[in-house]
Amino acid sequence: MLTPTIRWIGVAAASILANAVLIISLCRLLKRAELLTIAREKSTLDLQNLQQAFHQFAPQRVVEEVIKRGVSTSGETREVTVLFADIVEFTAMSETVDPETLVRILNGYFEATCTAVTHHGGHIAKFLGDGIMAIFGAPENNAWQSLDAVIAALTMREAVRKYNEELGRQGLPSLDVRIGVHKGTVVAGVVGSTENLEYTVIGDVVNTAARIESLTRKHGVDILISADVRPALDDRFQVRELPPEYVKGKAEPIVTFAVEGFRGEFAEVD
């Protein structure tokens, strides 16, 4: 038989072992809770950074829908339509107008043209000095992206015309804005550092759209679209095919079309 002392030692040992197991389990739970807290805080920070990146690109309703649906921060392949707009001879203008007035002219121009873009489903991706890069078809899908982009371009033309009338009444120089539109496949996603993220698109489509905008000067037109955009337009659009031209970065000449008008009405920007 076990002596009382031995039995007491056995009970004490069992109690110590049980307490040790309990402490280990408790430590594991605390560690797990700590890790969950860290993960939750990181997820919250990631979400905030993601929202900030999109807020600079798209309106709140689009941001909420995209985040709800889920977005790949590593990038995704998608088809978009890219619009570039630029002011002709802006550098020369900047040499004849004082800086304060120049900024006021630019702000009015951006207000008019960017409103035209967003009103027709596009998003402003970048301001490039006096230029604008807009995207249609990202981050949300848009089956009518090229149509919307061309209508936006026509609306921008009218908005600049009205803005030039206002500038003329103030005795200020008018603006000559040229627009290029191209469609194709890009990699779209959130890029940048943890504290400074932005949603953007990357690919040859972007460079080609910029080249097409540059061709407007050679052809003497203000709105130029690529052959990839042309099929989206119906007979209401007055377009004229132009001779193929070589552009930087392309081995073959590209075919473009001047958009001269629209037979009908579309929603105007307020």
Steps between C-alpha positions, in 0.01 A plus 500: 500500500604854434588702802315827562815690410534327164131551430536868584801532271304334218204734547730801513683387185172447315381842612824662387478322164140608455589859585792487258275376224247770583770769496637375168149497352435847635827627354410350163159666511655835591756464223226408252293797614804725459563368150133545411512857629811572293343339193177697553693826539702424186184417306342826616810694394510319165133582443557865589797519264297330228211740547739795488654371177159465337357824639759690299378320190128435522192637683383351829226284347751333268754452779246329723383270223851401392619428855180306570559291188868460578803636318838345432786707637741289294343617173252355257478490123203685357387690194472876533471811288755772567448868419779758488430872478756776469509876446685607184784750551440523872868573565483804273188619682672465837764749384243769427260458794586565864516190723190579704286549191650191340402284797148646489473419129621144559262443790206611290614276215540197728162564658326509160677202342514274804130549558441386142706185564335400827152587371544234231638219713871573486753555778791742510815292544765773486559868445808540282582869524230647276402154378242246617503122491157343546394136514171337401430137596692484828476442788138410422407314182340703221381330182451843338838640603621609153166658415502684831859616445422650158185669631710636785749634245221675308365640825848625588516673161177685575603575858827656382313702235276648768796555732685687222203736469534573871875552467440735207266717706782533754752593234692176551641269230287208384600135529556254216448152642584178315374153600613146416305182581618138481373164629681183602621268775687632803607388844287687754562511872616684807867595495732699724630492856292410804439865582462626145289277278319575176281306262634510146528310174824397331563382146565588138142627468588798717805592290308455175216724620756771576654457152157529338437824688832630361388411145212749526746780426632331188151435366363836612207353696396525862360150569674192368410138572667170416365220279433304820255767617326554165276185510327632814357797309180488298385712206414793723870578531666692219844346462765528231774245445848649479818367337695249710789653692804363676530588867779446749508147639297344218652293218191541282309820418173548687166592348308781666166673449410863557173545690339801338153501648196320632156485336272506799503590866661358807488604862669835551714588798336744736 
